[in-house]
PDB file of C-alpha atoms in Angstrom:
ATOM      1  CA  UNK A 270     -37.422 -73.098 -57.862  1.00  0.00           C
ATOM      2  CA  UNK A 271     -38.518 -69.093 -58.109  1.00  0.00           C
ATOM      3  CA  UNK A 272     -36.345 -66.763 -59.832  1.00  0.00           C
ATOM      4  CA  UNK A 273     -37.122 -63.348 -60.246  1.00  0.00           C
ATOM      5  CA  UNK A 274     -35.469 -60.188 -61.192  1.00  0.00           C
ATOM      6  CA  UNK A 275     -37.013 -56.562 -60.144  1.00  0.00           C
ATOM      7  CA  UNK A 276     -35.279 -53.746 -62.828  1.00  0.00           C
ATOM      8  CA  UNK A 277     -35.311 -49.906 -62.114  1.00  0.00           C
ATOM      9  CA  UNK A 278     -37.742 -47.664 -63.709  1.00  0.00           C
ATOM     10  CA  UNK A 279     -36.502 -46.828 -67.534  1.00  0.00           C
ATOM     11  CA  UNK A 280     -35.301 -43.589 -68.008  1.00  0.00           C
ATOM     12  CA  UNK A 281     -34.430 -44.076 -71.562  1.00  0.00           C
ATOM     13  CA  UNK A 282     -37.332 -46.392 -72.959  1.00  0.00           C
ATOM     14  CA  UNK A 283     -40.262 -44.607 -71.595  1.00  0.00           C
ATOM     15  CA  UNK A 284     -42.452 -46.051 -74.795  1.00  0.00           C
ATOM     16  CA  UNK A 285     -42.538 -49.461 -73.114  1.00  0.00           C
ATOM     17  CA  UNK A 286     -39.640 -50.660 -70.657  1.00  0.00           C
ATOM     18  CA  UNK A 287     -39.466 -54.113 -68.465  1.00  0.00           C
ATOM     19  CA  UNK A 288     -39.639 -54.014 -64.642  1.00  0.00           C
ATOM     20  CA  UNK A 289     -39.103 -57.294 -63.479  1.00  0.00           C
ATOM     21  CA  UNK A 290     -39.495 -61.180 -64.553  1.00  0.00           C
ATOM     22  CA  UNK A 291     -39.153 -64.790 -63.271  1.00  0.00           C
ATOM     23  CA  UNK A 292     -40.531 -67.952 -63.198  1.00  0.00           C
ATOM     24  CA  UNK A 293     -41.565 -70.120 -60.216  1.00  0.00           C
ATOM     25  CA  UNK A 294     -42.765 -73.582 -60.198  1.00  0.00           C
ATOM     26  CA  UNK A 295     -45.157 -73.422 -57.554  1.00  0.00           C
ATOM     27  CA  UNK A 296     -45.970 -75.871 -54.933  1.00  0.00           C
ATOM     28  CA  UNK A 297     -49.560 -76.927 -54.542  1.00  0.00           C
ATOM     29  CA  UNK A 298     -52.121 -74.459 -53.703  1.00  0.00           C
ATOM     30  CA  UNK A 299     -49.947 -71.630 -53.997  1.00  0.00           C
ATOM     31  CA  UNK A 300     -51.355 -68.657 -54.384  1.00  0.00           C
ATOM     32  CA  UNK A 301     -51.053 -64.723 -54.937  1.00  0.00           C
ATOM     33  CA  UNK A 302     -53.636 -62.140 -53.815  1.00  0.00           C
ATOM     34  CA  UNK A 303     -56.111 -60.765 -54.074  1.00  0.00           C
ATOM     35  CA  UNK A 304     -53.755 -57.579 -54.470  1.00  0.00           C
ATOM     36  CA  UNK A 305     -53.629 -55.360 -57.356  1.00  0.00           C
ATOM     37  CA  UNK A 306     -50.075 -54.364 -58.931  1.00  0.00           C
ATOM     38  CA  UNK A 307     -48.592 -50.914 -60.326  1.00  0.00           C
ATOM     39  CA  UNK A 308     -47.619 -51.809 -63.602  1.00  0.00           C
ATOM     40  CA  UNK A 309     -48.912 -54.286 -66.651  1.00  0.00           C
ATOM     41  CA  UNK A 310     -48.043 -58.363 -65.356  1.00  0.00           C
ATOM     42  CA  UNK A 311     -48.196 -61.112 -68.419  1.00  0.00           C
ATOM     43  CA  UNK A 312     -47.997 -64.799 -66.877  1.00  0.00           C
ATOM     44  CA  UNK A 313     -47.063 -67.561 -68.971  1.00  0.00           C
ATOM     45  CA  UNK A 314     -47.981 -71.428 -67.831  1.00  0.00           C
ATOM     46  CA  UNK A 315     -45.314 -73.687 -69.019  1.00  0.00           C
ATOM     47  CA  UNK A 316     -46.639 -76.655 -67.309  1.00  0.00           C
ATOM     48  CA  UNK A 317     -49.602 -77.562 -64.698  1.00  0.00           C
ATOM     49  CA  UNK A 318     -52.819 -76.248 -63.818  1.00  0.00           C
ATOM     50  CA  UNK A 319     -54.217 -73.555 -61.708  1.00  0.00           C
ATOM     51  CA  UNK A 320     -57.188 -70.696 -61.554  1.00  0.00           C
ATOM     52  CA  UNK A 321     -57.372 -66.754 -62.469  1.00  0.00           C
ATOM     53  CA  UNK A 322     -59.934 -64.435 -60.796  1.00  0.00           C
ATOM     54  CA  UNK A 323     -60.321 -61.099 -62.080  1.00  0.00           C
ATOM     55  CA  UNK A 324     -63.778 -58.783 -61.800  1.00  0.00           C
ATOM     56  CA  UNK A 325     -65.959 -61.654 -60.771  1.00  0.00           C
ATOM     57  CA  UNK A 326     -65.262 -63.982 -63.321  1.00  0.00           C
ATOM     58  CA  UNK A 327     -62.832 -67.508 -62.559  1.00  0.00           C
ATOM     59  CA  UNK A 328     -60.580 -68.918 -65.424  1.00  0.00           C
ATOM     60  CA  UNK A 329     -59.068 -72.246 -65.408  1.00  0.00           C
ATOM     61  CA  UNK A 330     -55.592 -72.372 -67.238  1.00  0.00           C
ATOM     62  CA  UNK A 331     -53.427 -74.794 -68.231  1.00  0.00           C
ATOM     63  CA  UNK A 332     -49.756 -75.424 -70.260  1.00  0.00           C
ATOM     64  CA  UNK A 333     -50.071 -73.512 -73.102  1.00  0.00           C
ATOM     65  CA  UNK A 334     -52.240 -70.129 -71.590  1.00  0.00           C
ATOM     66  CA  UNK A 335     -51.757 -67.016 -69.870  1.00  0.00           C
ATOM     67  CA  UNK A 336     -53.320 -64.259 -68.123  1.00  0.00           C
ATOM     68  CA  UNK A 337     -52.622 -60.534 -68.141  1.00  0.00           C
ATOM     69  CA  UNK A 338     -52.770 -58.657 -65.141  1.00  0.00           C
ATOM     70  CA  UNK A 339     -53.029 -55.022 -65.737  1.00  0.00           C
ATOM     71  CA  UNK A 340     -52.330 -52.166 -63.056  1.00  0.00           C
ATOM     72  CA  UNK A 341     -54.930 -50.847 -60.334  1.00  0.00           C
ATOM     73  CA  UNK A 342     -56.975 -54.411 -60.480  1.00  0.00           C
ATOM     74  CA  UNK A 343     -57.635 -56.724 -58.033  1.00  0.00           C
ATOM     75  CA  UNK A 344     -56.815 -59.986 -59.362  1.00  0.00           C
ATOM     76  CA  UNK A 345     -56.443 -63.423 -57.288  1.00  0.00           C
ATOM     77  CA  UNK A 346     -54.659 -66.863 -58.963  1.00  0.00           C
ATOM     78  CA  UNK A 347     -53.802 -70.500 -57.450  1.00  0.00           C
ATOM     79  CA  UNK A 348     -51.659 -73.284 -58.347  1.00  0.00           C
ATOM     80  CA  UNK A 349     -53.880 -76.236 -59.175  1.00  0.00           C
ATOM     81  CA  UNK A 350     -53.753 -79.152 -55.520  1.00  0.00           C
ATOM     82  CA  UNK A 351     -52.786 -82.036 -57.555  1.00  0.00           C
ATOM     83  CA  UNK A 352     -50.820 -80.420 -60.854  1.00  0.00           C
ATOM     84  CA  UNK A 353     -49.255 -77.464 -59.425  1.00  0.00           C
ATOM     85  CA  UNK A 354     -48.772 -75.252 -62.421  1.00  0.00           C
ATOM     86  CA  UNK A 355     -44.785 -73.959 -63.160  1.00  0.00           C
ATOM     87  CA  UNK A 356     -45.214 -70.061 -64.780  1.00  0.00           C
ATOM     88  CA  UNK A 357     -42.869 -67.245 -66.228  1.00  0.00           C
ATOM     89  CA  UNK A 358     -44.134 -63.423 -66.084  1.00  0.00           C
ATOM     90  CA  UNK A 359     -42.688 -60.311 -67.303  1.00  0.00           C
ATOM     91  CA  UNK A 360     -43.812 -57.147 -65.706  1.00  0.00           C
ATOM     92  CA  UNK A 361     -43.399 -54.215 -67.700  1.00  0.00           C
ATOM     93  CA  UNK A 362     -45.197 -50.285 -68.324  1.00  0.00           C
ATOM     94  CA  UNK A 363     -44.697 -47.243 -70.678  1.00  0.00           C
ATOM     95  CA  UNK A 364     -47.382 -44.776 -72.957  1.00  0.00           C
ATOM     96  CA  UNK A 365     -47.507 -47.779 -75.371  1.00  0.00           C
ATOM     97  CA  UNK A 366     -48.373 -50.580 -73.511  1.00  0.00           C
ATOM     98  CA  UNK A 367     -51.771 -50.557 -73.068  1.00  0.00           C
ATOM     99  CA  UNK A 368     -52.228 -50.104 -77.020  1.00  0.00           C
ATOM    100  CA  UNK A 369     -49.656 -53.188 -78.216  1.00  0.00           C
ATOM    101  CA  UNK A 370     -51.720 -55.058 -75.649  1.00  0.00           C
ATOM    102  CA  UNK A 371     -54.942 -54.328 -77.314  1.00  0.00           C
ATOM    103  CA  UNK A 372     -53.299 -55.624 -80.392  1.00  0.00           C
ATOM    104  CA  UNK A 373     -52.576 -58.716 -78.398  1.00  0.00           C
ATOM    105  CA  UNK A 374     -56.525 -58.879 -77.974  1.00  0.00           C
ATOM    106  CA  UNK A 375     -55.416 -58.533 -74.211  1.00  0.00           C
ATOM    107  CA  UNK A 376     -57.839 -55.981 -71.877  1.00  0.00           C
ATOM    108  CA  UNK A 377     -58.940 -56.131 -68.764  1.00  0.00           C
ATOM    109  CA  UNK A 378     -61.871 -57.459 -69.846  1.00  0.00           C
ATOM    110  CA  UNK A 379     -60.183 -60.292 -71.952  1.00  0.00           C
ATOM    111  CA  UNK A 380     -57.269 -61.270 -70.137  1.00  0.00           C
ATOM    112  CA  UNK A 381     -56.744 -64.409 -71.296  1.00  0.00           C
ATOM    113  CA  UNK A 382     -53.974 -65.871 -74.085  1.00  0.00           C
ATOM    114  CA  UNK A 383     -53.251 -69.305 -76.206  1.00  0.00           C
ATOM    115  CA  UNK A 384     -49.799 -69.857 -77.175  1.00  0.00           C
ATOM    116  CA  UNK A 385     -48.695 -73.475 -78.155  1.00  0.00           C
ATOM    117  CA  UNK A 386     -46.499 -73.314 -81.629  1.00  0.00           C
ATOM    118  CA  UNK A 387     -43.402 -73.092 -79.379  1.00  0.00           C
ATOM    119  CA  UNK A 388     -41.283 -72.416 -76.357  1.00  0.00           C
ATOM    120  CA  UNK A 389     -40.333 -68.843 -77.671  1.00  0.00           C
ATOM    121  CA  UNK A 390     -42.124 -67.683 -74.930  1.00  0.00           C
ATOM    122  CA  UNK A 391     -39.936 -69.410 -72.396  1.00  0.00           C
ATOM    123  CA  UNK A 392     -37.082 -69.089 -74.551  1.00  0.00           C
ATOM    124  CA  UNK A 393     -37.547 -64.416 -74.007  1.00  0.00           C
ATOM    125  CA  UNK A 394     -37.559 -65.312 -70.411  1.00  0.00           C
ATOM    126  CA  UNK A 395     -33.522 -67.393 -71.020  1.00  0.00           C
ATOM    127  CA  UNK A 396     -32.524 -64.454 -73.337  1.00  0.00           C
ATOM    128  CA  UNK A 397     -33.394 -61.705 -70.299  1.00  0.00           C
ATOM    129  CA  UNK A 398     -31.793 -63.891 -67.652  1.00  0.00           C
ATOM    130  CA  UNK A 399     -28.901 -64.146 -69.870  1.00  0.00           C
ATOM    131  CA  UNK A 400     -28.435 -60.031 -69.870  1.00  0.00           C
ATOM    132  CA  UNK A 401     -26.596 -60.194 -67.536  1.00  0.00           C
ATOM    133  CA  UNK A 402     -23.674 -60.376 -69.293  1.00  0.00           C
ATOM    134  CA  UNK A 403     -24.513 -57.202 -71.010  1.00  0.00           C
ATOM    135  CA  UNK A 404     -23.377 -54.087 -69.333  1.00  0.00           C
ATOM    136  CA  UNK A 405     -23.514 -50.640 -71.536  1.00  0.00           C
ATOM    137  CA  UNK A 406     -26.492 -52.259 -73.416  1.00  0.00           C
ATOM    138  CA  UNK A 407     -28.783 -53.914 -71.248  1.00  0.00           C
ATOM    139  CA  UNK A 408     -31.599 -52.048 -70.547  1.00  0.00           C
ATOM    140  CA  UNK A 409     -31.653 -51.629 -74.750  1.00  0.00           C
ATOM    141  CA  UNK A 410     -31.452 -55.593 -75.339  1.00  0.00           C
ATOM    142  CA  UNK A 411     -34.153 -56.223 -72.551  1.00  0.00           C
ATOM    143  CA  UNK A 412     -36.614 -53.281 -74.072  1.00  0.00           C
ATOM    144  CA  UNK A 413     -35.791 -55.548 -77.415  1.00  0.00           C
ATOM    145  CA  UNK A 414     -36.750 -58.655 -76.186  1.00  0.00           C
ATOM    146  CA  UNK A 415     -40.125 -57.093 -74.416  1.00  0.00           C
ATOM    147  CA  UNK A 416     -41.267 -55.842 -78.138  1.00  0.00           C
ATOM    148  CA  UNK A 417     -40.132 -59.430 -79.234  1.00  0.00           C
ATOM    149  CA  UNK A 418     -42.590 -61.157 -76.650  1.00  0.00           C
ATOM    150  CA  UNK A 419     -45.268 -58.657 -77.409  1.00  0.00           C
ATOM    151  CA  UNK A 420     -45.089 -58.926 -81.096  1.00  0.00           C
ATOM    152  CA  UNK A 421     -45.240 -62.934 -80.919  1.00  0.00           C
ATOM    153  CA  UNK A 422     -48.408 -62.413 -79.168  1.00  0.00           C
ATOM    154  CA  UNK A 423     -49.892 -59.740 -81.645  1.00  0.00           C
ATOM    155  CA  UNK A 424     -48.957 -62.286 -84.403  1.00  0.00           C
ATOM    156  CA  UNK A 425     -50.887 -64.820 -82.831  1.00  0.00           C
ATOM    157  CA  UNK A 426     -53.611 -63.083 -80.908  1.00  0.00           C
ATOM    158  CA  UNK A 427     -56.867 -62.935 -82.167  1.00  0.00           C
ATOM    159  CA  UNK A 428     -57.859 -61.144 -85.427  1.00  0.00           C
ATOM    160  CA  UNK A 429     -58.927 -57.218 -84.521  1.00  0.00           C
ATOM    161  CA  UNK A 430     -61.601 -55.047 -86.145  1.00  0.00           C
ATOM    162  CA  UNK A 431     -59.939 -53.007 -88.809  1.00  0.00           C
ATOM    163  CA  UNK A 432     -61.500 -50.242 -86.806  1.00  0.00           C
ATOM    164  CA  UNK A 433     -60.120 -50.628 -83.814  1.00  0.00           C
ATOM    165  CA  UNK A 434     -56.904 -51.556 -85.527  1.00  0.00           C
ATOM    166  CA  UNK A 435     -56.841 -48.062 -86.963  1.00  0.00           C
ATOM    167  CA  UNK A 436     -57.622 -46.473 -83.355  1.00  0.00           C
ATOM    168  CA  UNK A 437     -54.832 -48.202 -81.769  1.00  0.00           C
ATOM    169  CA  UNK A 438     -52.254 -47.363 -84.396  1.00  0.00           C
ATOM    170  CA  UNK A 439     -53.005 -43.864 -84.416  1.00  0.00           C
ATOM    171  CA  UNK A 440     -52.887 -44.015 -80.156  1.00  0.00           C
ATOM    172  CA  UNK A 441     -49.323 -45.292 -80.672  1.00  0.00           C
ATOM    173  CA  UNK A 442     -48.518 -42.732 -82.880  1.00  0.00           C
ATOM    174  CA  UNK A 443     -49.701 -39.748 -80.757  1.00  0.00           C
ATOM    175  CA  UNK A 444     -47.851 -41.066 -78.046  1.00  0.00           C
ATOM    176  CA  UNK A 445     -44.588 -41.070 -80.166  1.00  0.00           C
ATOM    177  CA  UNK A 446     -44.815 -37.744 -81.308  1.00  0.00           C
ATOM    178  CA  UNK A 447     -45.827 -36.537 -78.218  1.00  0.00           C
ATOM    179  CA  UNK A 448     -42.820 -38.267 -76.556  1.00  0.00           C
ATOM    180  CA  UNK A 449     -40.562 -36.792 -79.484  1.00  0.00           C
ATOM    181  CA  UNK A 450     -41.527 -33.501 -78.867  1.00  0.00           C
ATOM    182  CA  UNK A 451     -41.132 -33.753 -74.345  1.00  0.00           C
ATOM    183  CA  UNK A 452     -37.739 -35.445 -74.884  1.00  0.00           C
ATOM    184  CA  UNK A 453     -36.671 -33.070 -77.488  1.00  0.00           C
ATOM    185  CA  UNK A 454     -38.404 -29.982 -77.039  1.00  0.00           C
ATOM    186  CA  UNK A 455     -34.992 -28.123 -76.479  1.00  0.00           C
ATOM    187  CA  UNK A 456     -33.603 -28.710 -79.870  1.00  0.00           C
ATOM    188  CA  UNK A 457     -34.173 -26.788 -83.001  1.00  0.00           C
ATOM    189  CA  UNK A 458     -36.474 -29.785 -84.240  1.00  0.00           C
ATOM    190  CA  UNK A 459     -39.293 -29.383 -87.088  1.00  0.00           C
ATOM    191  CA  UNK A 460     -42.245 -31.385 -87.927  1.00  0.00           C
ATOM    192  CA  UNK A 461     -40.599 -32.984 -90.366  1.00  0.00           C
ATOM    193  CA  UNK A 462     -37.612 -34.255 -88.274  1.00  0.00           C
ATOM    194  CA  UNK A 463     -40.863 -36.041 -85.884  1.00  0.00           C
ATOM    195  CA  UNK A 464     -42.247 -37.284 -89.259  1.00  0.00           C
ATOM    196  CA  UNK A 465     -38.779 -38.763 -90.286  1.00  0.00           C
ATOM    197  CA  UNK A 466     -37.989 -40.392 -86.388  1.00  0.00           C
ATOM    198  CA  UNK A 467     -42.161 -42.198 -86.770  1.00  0.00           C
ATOM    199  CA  UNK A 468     -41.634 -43.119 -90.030  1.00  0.00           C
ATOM    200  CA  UNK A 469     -45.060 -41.611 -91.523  1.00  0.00           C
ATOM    201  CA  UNK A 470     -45.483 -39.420 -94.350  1.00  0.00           C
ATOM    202  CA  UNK A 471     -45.622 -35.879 -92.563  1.00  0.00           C
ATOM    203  CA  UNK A 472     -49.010 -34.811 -93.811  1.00  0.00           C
ATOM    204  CA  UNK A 473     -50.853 -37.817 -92.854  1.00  0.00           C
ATOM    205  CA  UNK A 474     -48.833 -37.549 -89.550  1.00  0.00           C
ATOM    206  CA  UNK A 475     -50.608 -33.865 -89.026  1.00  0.00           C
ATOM    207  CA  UNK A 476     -53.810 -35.250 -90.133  1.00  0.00           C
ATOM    208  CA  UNK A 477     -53.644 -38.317 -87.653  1.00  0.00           C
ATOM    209  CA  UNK A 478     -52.521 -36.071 -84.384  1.00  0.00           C
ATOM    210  CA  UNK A 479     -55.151 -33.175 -85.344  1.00  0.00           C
ATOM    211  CA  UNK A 480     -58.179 -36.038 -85.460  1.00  0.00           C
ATOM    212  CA  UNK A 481     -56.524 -37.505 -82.310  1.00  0.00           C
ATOM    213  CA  UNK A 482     -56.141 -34.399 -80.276  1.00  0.00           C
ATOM    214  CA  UNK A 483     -57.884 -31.964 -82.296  1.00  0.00           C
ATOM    215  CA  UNK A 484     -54.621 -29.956 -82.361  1.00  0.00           C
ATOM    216  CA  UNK A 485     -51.837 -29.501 -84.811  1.00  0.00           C
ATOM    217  CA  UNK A 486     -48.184 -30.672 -84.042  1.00  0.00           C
ATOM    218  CA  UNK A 487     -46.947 -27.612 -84.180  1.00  0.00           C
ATOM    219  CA  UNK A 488     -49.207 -26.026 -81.276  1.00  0.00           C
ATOM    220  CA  UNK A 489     -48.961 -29.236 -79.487  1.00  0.00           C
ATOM    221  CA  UNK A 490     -44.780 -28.335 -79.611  1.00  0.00           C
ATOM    222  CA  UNK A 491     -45.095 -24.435 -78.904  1.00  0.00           C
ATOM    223  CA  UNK A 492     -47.630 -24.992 -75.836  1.00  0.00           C
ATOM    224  CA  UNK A 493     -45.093 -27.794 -74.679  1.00  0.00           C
ATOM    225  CA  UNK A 494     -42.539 -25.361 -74.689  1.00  0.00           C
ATOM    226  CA  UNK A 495     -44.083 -22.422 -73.452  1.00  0.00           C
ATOM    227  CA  UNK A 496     -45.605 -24.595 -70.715  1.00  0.00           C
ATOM    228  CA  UNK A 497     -42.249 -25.457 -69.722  1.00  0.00           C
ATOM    229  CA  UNK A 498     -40.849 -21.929 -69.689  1.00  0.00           C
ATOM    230  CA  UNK A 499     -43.456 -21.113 -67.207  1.00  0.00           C
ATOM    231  CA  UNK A 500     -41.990 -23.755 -64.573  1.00  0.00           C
ATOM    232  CA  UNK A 501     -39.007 -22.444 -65.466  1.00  0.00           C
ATOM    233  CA  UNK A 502     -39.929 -18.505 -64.903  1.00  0.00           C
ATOM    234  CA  UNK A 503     -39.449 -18.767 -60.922  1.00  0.00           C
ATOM    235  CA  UNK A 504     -36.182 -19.787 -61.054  1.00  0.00           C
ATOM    236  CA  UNK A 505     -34.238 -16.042 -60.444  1.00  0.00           C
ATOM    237  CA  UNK A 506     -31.202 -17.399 -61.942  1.00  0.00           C
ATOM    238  CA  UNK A 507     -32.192 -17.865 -64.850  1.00  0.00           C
ATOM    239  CA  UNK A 508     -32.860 -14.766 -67.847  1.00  0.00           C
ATOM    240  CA  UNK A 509     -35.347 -14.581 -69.880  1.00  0.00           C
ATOM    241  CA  UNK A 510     -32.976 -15.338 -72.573  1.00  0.00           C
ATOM    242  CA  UNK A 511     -31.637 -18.613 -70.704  1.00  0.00           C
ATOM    243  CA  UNK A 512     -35.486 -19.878 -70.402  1.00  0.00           C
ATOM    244  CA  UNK A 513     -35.636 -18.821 -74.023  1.00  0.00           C
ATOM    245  CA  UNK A 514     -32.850 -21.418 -74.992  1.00  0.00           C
ATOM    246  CA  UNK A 515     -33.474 -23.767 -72.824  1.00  0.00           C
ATOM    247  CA  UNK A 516     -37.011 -24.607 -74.470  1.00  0.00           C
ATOM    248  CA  UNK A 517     -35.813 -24.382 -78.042  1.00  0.00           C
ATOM    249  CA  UNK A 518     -36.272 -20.627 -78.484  1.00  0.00           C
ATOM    250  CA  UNK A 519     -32.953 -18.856 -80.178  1.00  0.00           C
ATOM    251  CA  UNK A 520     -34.653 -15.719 -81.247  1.00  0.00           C
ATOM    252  CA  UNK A 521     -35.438 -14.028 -78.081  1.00  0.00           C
ATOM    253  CA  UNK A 522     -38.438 -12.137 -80.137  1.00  0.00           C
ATOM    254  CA  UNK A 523     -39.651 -15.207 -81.454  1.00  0.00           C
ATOM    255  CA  UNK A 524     -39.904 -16.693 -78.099  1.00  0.00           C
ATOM    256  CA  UNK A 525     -41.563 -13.322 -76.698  1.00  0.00           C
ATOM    257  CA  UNK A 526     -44.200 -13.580 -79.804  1.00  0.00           C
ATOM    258  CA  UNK A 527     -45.044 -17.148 -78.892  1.00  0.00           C
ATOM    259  CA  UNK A 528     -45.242 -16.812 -75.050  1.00  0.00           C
ATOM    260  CA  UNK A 529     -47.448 -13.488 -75.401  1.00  0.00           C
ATOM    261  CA  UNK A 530     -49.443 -15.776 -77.792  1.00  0.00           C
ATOM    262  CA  UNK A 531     -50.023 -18.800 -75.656  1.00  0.00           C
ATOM    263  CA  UNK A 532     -49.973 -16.939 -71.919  1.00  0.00           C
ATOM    264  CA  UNK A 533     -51.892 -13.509 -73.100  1.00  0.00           C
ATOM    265  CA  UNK A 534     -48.796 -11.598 -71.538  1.00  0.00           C
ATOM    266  CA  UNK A 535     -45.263 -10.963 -72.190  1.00  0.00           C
ATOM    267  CA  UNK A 536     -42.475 -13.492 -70.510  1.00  0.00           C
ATOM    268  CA  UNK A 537     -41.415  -9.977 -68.311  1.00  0.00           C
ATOM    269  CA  UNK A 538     -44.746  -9.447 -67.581  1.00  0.00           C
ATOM    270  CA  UNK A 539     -45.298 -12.944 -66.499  1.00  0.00           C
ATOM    271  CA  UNK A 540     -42.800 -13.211 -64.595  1.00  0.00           C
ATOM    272  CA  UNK A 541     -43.344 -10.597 -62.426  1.00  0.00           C
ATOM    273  CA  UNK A 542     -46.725 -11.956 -61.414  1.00  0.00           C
ATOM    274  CA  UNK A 543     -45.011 -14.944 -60.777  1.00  0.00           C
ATOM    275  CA  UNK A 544     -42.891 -13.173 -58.437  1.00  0.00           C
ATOM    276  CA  UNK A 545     -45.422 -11.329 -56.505  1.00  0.00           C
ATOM    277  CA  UNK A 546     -47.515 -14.443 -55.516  1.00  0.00           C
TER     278      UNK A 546
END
């Protein structure tokens, strides 16, 4: 029996967001590929046997193992002739993804996971068929549940170097402040309201994104917004002011200041080159 469940593409939840899952219990020889996907692909073997191929190299799995299929990769895997294995995946994506899955001790170069304490595993895959039921608050309980599943496997993944620990925390926290600042660029938000939503102390915040990007926050936010202004310049029904606003900008000589600053020229000024191309 296959059942499977393809989502839409999270509009809310763009940190890490679930597009599809199921489980099949596959008849012998069954097999997928080779075929790359678009998104991150975690299979789970509840029972059986079968094979993994991935960038030359052949794993045989059993109950109690899984395999990670990551996007853009060819990858090729086949039920087992004689103990067909029976499998649940979850297909998900989003800016942190790739760095809880290096916390996993899951790359493309070390696909492979152990988990035998339980049937939690199996027992995510129940939960997210049982959404259904939700309606206002589904996407939100299945985003839950994905965190859930990827924090059982952190927990019991292999140990990390504190090194690369420290790399991958600070990845995930660039990518929340930069999400902080394109989802709320329009408000009247400080670094200390970004601080406050990540949870850090705001000077070690600064300190993280500047060694990260080699940029402060706050030129990170005003060349956000002024880069956004700019798309917004060739739209003739829109003033100056109204682009101003729209990007978080209330004093319209603040704005003008900041734009000069960033773009060499005045908004006006800019513009009207716009125009003339």
């Amino acid at each position: 029996m296959t059942v499977i469940e393809y989502l839409p593409r999270s509009k809310q939840h763009t940190e890490l967001y679930l597009t599809q899952y199921g489980s099949e219990a596959c008849s012998p020889g069954h097999f997928h590929g080779p075929a790359v996907r678009s998104h991150y692909l975690l299979h789970y073997i509840m029972d059986g046997e079968g094979i993994f191929e991935v960038g030359g190299t052949r794993y045989e799995l059993r109950k109690g193992q899984g395999f990670l299929i990551g996007p853009d990769v060819v990858t090729y895997y086949e039920a087992n002739t004689t103990n067909p294995w029976t499998y649940c995946w979850f297909g998900f994506d989003g800016v942190l993804a790739d760095s809880l899955l290096k916390q996993a001790g899951l790359t493309l170069d070390s696909p492979i996971f152990h988990y035998e304490q339980d049937d939690r595993i199996y027992q995510y895959f129940t939960y997210m068929n049982e959404s259904k039921r939700y309606h206002k608050a589904r996407e939100t309980h299945l985003t839950g549940l994905l965190y859930s599943l990827l924090s059982l496997l952190v927990e019991f993944g292999p140990a990390m170097p504190i090194s690369e620990h420290k790399e991958s925390r600070a990845e995930i926290y660039v990518e929340k402040v930069k999400d902080f600042i394109e989802t709320n660029y329009a408000q009247k938000i400080t670094i200390e309201d970004i601080a406050q939503f990540i949870g850090l102390n705001r000077s070690y915040l600064c300190s993280l994104f500047h060694q990260e990007l080699n940029t402060s926050i706050q030129d990170y936010l005003i060349r956000y917004r002024i880069h956004i202004a700019c798309e917004m310049m060739g739209n003739a029904e829109l003033t100056i002011g109204d682009i101003a606003r729209s990007v978080g900008y209330y004093d319209p000589l603040l704005f003008s200041k900041m734009f000069k600053k960033v773009m060499g020229s005045s908004p006006r000024q800019y513009r009207f080159e716009v125009r003339k191309i």
